[in-house]
Short mmCIF file of C-alpha atoms and ligand atoms in Angstrom, two decimals:
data_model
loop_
_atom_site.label_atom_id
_atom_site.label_comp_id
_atom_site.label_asym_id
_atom_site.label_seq_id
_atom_site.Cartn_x
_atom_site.Cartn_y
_atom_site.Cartn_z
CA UNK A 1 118.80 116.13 103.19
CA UNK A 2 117.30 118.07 100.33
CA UNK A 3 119.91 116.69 97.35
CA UNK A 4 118.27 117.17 94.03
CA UNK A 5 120.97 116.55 91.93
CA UNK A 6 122.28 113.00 91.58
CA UNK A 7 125.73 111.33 89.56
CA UNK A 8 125.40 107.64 89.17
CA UNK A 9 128.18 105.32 88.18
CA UNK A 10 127.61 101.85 86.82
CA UNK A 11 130.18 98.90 86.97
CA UNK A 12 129.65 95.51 85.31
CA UNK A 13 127.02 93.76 83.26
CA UNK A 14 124.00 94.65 80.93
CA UNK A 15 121.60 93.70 83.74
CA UNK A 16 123.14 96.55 86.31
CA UNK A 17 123.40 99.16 83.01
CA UNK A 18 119.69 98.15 82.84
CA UNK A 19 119.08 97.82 86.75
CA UNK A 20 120.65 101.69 86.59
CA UNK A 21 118.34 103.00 84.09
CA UNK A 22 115.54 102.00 86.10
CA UNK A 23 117.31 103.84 89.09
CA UNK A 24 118.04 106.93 86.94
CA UNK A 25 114.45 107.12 86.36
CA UNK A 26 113.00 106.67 89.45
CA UNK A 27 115.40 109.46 91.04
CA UNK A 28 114.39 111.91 88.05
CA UNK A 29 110.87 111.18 88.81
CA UNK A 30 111.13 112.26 91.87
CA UNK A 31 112.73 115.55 90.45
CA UNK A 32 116.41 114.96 91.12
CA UNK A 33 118.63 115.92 88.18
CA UNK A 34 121.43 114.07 86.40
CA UNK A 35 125.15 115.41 86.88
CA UNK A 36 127.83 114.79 84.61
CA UNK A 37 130.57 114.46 87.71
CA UNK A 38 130.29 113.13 91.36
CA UNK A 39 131.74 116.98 92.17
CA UNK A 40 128.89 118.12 90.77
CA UNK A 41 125.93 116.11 93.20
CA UNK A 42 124.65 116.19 95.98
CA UNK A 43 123.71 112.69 96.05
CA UNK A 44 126.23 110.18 94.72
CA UNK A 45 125.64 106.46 93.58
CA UNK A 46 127.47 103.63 92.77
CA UNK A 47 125.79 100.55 91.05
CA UNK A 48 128.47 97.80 91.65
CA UNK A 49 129.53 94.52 90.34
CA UNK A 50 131.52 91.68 92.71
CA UNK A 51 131.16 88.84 90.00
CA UNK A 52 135.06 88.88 90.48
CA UNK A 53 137.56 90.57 93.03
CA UNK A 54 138.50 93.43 90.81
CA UNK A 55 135.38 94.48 89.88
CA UNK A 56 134.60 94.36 93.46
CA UNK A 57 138.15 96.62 94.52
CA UNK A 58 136.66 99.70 92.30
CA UNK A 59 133.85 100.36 94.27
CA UNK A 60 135.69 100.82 97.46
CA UNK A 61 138.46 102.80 95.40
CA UNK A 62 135.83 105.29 94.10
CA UNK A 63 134.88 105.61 98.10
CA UNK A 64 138.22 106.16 99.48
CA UNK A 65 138.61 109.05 97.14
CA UNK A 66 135.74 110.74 98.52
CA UNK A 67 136.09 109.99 101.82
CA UNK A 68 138.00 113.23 102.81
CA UNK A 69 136.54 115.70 99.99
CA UNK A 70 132.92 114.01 99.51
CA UNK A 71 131.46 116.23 102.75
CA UNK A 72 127.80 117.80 102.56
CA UNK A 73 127.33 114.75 99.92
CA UNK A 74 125.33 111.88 100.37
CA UNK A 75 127.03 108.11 99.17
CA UNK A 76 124.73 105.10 97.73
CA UNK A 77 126.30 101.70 97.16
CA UNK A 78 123.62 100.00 95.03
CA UNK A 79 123.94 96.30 93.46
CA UNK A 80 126.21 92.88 93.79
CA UNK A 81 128.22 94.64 96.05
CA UNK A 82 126.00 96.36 98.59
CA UNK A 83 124.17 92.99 98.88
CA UNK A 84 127.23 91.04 99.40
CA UNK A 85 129.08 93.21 101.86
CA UNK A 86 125.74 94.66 103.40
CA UNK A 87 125.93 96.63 106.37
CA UNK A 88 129.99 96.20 107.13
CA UNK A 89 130.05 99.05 103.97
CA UNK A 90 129.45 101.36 106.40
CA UNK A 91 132.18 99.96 108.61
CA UNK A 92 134.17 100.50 105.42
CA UNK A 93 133.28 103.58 104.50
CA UNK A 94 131.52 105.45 106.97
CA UNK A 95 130.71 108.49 104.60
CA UNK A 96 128.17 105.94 102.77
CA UNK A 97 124.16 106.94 103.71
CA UNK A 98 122.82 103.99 101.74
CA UNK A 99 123.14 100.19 100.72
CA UNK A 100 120.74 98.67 98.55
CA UNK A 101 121.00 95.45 96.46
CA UNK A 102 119.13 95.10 93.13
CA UNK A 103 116.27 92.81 94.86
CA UNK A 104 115.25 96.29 96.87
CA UNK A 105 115.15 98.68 94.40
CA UNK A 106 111.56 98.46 94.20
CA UNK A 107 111.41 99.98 97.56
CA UNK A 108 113.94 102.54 96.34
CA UNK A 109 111.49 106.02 96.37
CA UNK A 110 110.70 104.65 100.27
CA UNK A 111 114.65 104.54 100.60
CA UNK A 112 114.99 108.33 98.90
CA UNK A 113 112.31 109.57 101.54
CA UNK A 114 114.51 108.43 104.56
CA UNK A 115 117.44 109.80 102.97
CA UNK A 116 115.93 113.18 102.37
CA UNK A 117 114.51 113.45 105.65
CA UNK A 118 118.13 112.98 106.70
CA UNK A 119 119.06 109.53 108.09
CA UNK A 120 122.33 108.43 107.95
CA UNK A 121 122.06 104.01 107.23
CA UNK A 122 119.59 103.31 105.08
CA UNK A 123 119.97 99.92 104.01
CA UNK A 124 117.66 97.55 101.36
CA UNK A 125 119.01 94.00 101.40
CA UNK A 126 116.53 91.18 101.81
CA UNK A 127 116.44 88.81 99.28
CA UNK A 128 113.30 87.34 100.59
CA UNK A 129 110.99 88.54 97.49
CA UNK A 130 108.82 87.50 94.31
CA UNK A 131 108.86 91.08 93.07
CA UNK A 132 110.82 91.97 90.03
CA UNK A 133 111.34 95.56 89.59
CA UNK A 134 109.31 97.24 86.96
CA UNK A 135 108.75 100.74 86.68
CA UNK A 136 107.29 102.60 84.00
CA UNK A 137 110.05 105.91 84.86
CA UNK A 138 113.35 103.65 82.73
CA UNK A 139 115.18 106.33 81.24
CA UNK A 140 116.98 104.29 78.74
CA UNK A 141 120.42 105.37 77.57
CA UNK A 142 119.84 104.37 73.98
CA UNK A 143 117.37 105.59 71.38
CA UNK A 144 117.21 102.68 69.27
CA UNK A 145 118.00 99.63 71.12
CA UNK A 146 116.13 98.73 74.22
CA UNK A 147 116.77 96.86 77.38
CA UNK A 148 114.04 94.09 78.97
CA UNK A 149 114.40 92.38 82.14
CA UNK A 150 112.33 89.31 81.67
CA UNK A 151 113.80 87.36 84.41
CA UNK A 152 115.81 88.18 87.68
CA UNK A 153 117.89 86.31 90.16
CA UNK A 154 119.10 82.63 89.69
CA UNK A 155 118.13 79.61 90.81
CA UNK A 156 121.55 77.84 89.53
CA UNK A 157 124.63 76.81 91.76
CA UNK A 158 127.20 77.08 89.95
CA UNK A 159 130.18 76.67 92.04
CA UNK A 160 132.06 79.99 91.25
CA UNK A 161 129.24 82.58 91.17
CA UNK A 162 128.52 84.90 92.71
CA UNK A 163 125.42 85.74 91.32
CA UNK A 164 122.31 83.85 93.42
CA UNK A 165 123.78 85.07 96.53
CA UNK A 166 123.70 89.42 95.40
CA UNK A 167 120.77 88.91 93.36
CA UNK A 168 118.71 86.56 95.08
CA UNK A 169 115.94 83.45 93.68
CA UNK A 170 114.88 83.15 90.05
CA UNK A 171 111.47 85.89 89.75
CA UNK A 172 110.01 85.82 85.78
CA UNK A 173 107.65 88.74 85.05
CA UNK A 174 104.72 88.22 83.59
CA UNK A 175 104.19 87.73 79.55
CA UNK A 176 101.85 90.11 79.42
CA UNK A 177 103.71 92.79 81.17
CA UNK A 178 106.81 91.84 78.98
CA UNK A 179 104.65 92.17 75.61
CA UNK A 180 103.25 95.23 76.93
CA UNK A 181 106.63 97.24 77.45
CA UNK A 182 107.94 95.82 74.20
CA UNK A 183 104.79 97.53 72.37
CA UNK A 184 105.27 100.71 74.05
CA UNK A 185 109.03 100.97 72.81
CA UNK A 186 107.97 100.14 69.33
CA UNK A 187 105.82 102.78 69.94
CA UNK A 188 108.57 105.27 70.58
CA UNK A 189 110.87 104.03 67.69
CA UNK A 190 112.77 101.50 69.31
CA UNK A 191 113.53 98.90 66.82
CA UNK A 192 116.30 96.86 68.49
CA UNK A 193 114.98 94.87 71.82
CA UNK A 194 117.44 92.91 74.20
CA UNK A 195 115.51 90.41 76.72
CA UNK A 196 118.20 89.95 79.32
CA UNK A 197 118.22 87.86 82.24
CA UNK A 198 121.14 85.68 84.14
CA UNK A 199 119.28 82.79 82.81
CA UNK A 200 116.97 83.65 80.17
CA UNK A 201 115.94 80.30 78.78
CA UNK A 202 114.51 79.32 82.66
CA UNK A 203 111.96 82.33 81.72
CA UNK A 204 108.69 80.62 82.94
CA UNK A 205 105.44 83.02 82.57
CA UNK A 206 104.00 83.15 85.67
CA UNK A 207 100.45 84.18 84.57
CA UNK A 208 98.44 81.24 83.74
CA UNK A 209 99.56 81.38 80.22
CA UNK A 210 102.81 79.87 81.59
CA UNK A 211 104.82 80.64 78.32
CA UNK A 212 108.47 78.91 78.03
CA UNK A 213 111.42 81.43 76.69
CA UNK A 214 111.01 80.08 73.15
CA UNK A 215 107.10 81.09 72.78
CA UNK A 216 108.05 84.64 74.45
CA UNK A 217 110.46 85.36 72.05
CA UNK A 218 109.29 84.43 69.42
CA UNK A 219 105.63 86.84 70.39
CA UNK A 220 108.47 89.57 70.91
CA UNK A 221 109.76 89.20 67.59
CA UNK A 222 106.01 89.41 66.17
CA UNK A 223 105.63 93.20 67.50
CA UNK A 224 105.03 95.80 64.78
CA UNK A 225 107.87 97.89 64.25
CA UNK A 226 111.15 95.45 66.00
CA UNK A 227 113.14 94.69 63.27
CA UNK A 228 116.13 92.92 65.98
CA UNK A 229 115.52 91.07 69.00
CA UNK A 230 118.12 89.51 71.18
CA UNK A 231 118.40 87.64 74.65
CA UNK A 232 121.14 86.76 76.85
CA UNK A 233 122.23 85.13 78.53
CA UNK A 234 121.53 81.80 77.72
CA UNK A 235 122.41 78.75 80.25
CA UNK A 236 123.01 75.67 78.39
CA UNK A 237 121.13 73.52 80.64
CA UNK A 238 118.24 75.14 80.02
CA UNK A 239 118.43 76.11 76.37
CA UNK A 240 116.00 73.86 74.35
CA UNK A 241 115.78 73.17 70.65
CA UNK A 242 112.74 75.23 70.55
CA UNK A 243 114.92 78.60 70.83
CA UNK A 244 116.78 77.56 67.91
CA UNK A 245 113.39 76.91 65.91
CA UNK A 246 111.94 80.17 66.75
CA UNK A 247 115.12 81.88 65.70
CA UNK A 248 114.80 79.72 62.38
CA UNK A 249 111.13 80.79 61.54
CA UNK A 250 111.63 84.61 62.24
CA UNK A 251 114.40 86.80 60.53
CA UNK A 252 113.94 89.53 63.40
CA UNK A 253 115.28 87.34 65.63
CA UNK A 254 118.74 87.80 65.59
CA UNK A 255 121.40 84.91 64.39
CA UNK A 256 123.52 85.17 67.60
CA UNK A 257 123.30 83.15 70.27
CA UNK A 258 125.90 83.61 73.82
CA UNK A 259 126.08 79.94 74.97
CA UNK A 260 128.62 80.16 78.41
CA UNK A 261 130.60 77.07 78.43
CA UNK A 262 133.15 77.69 81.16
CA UNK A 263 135.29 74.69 80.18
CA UNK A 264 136.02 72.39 77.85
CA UNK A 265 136.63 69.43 80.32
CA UNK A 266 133.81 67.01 81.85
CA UNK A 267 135.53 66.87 85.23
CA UNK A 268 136.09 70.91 85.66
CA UNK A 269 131.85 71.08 84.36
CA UNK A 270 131.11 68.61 87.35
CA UNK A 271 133.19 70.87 90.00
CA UNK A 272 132.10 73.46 88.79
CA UNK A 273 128.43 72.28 89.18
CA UNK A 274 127.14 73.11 85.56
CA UNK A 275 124.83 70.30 85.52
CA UNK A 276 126.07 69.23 81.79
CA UNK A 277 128.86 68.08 79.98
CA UNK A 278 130.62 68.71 76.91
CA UNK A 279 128.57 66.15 75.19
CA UNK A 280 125.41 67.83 76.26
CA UNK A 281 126.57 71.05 75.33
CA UNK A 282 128.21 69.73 72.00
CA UNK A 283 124.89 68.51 70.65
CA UNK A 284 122.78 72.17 71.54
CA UNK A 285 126.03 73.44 69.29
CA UNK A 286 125.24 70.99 66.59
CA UNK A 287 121.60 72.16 66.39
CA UNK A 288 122.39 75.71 66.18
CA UNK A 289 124.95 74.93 63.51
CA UNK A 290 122.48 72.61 61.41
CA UNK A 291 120.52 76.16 61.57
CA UNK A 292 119.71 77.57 57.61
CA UNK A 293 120.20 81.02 59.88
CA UNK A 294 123.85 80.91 59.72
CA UNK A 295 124.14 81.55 63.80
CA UNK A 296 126.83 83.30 65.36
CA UNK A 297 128.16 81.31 68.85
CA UNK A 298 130.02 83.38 71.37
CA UNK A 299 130.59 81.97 75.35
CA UNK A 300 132.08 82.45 78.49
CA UNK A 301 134.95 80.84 79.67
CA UNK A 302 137.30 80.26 82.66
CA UNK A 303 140.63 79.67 83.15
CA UNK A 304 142.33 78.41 86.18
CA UNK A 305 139.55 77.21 88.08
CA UNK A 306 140.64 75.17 91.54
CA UNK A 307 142.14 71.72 90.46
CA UNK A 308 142.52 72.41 86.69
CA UNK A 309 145.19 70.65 85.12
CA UNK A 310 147.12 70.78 82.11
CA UNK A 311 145.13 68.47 80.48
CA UNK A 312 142.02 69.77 81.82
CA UNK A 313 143.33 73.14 80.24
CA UNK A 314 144.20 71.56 77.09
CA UNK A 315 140.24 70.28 76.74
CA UNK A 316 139.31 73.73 76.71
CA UNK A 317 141.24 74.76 73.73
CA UNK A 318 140.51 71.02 72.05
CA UNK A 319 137.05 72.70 72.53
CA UNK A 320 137.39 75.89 70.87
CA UNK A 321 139.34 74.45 67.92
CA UNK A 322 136.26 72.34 67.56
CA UNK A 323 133.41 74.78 67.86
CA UNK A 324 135.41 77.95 66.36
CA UNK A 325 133.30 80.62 68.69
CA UNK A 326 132.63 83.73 66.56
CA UNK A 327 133.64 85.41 70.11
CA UNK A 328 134.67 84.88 73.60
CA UNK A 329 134.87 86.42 76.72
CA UNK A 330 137.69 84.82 79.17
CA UNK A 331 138.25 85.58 82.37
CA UNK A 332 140.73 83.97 85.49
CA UNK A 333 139.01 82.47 88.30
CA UNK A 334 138.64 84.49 90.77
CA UNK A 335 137.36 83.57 94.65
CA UNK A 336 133.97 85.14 95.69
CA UNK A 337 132.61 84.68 99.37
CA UNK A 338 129.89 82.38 100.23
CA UNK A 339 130.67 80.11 97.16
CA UNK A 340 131.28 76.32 97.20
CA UNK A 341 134.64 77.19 95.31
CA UNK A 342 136.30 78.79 98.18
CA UNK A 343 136.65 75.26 100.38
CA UNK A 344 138.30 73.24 97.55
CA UNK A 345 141.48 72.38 97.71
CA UNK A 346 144.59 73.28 94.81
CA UNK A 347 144.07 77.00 93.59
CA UNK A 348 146.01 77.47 90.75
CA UNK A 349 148.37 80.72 90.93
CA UNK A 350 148.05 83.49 89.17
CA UNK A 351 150.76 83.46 87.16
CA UNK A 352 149.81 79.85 85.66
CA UNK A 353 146.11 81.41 85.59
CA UNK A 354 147.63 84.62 83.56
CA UNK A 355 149.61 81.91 81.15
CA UNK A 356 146.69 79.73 80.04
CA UNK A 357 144.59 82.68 80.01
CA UNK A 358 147.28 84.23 77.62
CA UNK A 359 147.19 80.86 75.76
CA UNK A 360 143.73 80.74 75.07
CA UNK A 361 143.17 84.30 74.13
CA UNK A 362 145.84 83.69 71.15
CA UNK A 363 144.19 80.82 70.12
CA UNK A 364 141.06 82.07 69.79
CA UNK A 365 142.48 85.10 67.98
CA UNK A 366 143.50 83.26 65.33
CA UNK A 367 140.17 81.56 65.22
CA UNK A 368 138.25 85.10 64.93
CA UNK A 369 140.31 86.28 62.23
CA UNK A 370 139.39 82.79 60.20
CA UNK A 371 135.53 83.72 61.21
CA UNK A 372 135.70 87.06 60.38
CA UNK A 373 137.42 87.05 57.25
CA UNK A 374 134.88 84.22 56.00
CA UNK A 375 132.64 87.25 55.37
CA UNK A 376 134.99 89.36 53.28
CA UNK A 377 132.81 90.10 50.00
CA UNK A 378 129.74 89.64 51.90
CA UNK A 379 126.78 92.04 52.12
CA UNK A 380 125.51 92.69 55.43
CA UNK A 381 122.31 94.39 57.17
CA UNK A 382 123.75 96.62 60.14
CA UNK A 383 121.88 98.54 62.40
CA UNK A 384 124.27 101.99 62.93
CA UNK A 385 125.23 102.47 66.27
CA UNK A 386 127.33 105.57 65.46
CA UNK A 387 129.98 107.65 64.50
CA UNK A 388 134.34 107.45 64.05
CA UNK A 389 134.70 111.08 62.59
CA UNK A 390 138.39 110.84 62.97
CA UNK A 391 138.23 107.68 60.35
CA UNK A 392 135.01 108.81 58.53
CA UNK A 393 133.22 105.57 59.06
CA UNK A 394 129.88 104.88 60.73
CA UNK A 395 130.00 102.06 63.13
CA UNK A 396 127.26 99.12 62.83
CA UNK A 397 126.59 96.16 64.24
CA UNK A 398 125.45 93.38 62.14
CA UNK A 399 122.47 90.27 63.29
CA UNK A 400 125.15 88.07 64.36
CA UNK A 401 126.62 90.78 66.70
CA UNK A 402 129.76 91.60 64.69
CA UNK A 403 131.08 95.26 64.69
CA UNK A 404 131.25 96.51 61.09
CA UNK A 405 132.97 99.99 60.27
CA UNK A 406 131.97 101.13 56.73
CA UNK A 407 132.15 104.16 55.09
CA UNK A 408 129.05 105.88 52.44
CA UNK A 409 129.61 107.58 49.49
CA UNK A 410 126.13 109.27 49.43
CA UNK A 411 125.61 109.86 52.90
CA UNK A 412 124.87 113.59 51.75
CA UNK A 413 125.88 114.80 55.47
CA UNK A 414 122.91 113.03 57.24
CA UNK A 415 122.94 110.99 60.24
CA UNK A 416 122.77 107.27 59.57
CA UNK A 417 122.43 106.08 63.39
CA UNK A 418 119.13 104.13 64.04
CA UNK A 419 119.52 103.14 60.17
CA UNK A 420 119.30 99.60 58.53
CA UNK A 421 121.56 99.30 55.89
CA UNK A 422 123.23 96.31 54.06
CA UNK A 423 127.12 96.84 53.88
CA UNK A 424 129.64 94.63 51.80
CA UNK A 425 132.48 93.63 54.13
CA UNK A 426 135.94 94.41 52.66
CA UNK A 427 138.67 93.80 55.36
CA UNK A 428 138.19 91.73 58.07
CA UNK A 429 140.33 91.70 61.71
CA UNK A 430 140.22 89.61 64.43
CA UNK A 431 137.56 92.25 66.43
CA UNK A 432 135.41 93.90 63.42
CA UNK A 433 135.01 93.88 60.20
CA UNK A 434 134.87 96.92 57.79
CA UNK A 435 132.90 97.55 54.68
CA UNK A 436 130.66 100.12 52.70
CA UNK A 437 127.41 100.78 52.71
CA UNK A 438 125.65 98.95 49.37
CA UNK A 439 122.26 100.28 50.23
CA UNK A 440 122.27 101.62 46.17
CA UNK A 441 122.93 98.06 45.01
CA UNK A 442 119.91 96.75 46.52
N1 SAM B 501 124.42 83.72 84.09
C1 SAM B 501 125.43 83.65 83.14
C2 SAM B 501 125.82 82.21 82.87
O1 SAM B 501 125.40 81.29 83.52
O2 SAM B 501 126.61 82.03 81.99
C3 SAM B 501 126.66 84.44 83.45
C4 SAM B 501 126.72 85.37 84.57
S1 SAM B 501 128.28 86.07 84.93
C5 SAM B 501 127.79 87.73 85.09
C6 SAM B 501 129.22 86.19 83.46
C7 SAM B 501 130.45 85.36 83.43
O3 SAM B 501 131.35 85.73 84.45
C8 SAM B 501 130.25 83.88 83.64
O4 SAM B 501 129.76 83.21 82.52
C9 SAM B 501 131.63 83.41 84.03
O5 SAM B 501 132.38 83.08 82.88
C10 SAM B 501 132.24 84.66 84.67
N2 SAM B 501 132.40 84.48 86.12
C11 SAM B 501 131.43 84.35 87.04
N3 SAM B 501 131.98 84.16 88.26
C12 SAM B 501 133.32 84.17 88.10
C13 SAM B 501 134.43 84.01 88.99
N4 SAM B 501 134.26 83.81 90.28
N5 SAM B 501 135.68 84.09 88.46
C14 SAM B 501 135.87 84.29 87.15
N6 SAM B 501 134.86 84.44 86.26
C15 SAM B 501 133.60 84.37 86.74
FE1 SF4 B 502 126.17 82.44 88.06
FE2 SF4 B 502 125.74 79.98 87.17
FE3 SF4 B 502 123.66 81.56 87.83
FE4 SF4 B 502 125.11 82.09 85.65
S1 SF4 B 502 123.85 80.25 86.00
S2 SF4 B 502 124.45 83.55 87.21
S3 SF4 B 502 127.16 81.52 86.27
S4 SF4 B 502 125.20 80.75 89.22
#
């Protein structure tokens, strides 16, 4: 095979749109080019997501549309899904050349070789490594705001996830290495910087300075030149009071903190093997409310989980009326192979799952629009993310990780994205807020 020109699709989380910008540069360092449409290339990949069935169904939708009118192309299924499914993707789909989880993609310029010699299985799916994948070819998507990997895999069990099983053991990379990249983007103009990881605060150095998550942010936040720095996502378990200090002491780290709870009921925690309960989790909410930083919370949760009742259900909300989340994601359980979920007994249908799902989206709602419009009057530093022409407003995004529209008066036809500016919040709804820029009042 002699494609040179590649069209990559990614599904799912900021670790694969990360995972795929270390892909995107590998391939163009090896002097493929980027295509706008899978028409368009010669070689054509998917990075894919199976953290729940749907996300898992696209994948194999995108394939079936090719599988007539994709000849004289070449298929990769990269990520969760190749490494769950494996070789029986080509059983599937018989068009596909290669499948390759995320714990292979170091070995992914050997994998292009065999490819473009011609061979027709390729496959990269042990998950028997210490390697994390750093390459200095990540062709980030973003000018301004940067993507770090600082730890991969998970060690946790939770018992509906997916997640240890496609992406293999826990694997920190070193500080130094860390520190290093987060220089280089300063370097280049980045000012935002996102540590990501499935569980960032289990982050353990393994150089012999053996730095803890805390002492690694807070050295990222030191770096000439990053004026934001954010992490996620954070496992409650693991997430010590020392995070919230360092977040206290330096202004660059941002006031937002994603702290998954899953559910608001000690007995759903224990079967779903979180390894703390609400208590626990009630008093690492207390400290980051006792914070002078004025931290945004946002979490995780999920409805309909095997053997949740009513009441169980009704802890949840109890839970949200008593932390008021500045936002949530929610999602319905949903059974993934090889987890400890799928043997226990009393799935809840879908339609009850679709109901309290329903519920609890309304509910916080409500709650958001209370947050939000708390800040009406308020003046705001966002970094600008971008444009709404059709509304003439610039879109920013403020330290606690609320959208805020605002329009400027003396914007004198310049670009404003990659700017700082403060902005006093005017309306608020239950997603953004929207303002205008102050920056002559200050
Ligand atoms: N590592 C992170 C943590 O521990 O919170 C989250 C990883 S996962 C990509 C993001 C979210 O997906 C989880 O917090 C959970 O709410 C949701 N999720 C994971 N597995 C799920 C499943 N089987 N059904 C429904 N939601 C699921
Ligand atoms: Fe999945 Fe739990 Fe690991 Fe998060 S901590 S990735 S939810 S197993």
């Amino acid at each position: 095979m002699t494609a040179k020109t590649f069209y990559l699709e990614t599904f799912g989380c900021q670790m694969n749109a990360h995972d795929s910008e270390k892909v995107v540069g590998t391939l163009l360092a090896r002097g493929y080019t980027q295509v706008e449409t899978p028409e368009a290339a010669e070689l054509v990949l998917y990075n894919t997501c199976s953290i729940r069935d749907k996300a898992e169904q696209k994948v194999f939708h995108r394939l079936q549309q090719f599988k007539r009118a994709g000849k004289g192309k070449v298929f990769g299924v990269l990520g969760c899904v190749a490494q769950q499914e494996g070789e029986k993707i080509f059983d599937k789909a018989p068009h596909v050349s290669l499948v390759a989880g995320s714990a292979s993609y170091t070995k992914l310029p050997e994998m292009l070789v065999q490819l473009e010699a011609g061979a027709r299985r390729v496959t990269g799916l042990s998950l028997d490594t210490e390697e994390t994948f750093d390459t200095p070819f990540t062709r980030r998507d973003n000018p301004h705001r940067a993507y770090i990997t600082i730890i991969e895999g998970c060690d946790k069990s939770c018992a509906y996830c997916v997640v240890p099983f496609t992406r293999g053991p826990e694997r920190s990379r070193t500080s130094a290495s860390v520190l290093a990249e987060s220089r280089q983007l300063a370097e280049l103009g980045y000012t935002e910087i996102q540590l990501l990881g499935q569980n960032v605060n289990s982050y353990r150095d393994p150089s012999p300075a053996g730095w803890d998550f805390a002492t690694l942010l807070t050295r990222v936040g030191e770096i000439q030149g990053i004026r934001r720095v954010r992490f996620t996502t954070s496992h409650p378990r693991d997430f010590g009071k020392s995070i919230v200090d360092a977040i206290d002491e330096n202004p660059r780290l941002c006031n937002h903190v994603h702290l998954p709870v899953q559910s608001g009921s000690d007995r759903m925690l224990g079967a779903m093997q979180r390894l703390y309960t609400r208590d626990q989790y009630m008093r690492r909410i207390e400290w980051l409310k006792n914070s002078p930083r004025n931290i945004s919370i946002t979490t995780d949760i999920i409805v309909g989980f095997p053997g949740e009742t009513e009441a169980d259900f009704l802890q949840t909300l109890d839970l949200l009326d008593q932390v008021q989340y500045d936002s949530l994601f929610s999602f319905k359980y949903s059974s993934r192979p090889n987890t400890a979920a799928l043997a226990m007994g009393d799935h809840i249908p879908e339609e009850e799952k679709t109901r309290r799902l329903t519920i609890l989206q309304e509910r916080q709602r409500a709650i958001q629009i209370q947050r939000n419009s708390e800040t009406i009057g308020a003046v705001q530093e966002v970094h600008v993310e971008g444009r709404n022409p059709s509304l003439g407003q610039w879109i920013g995004r403020t330290s606690q990780n609320r959208t805020l529209n605002f329009t400027c008066a003396d914007e004198n036809g310049e670009s404003l994205i990659g700017k700082y500016l403060p902005v006093r919040v005017t309306r608020a709804g239950p997603n953004s807020l929207a303002g205008e820029s102050a920056a002559n009042m200050l």
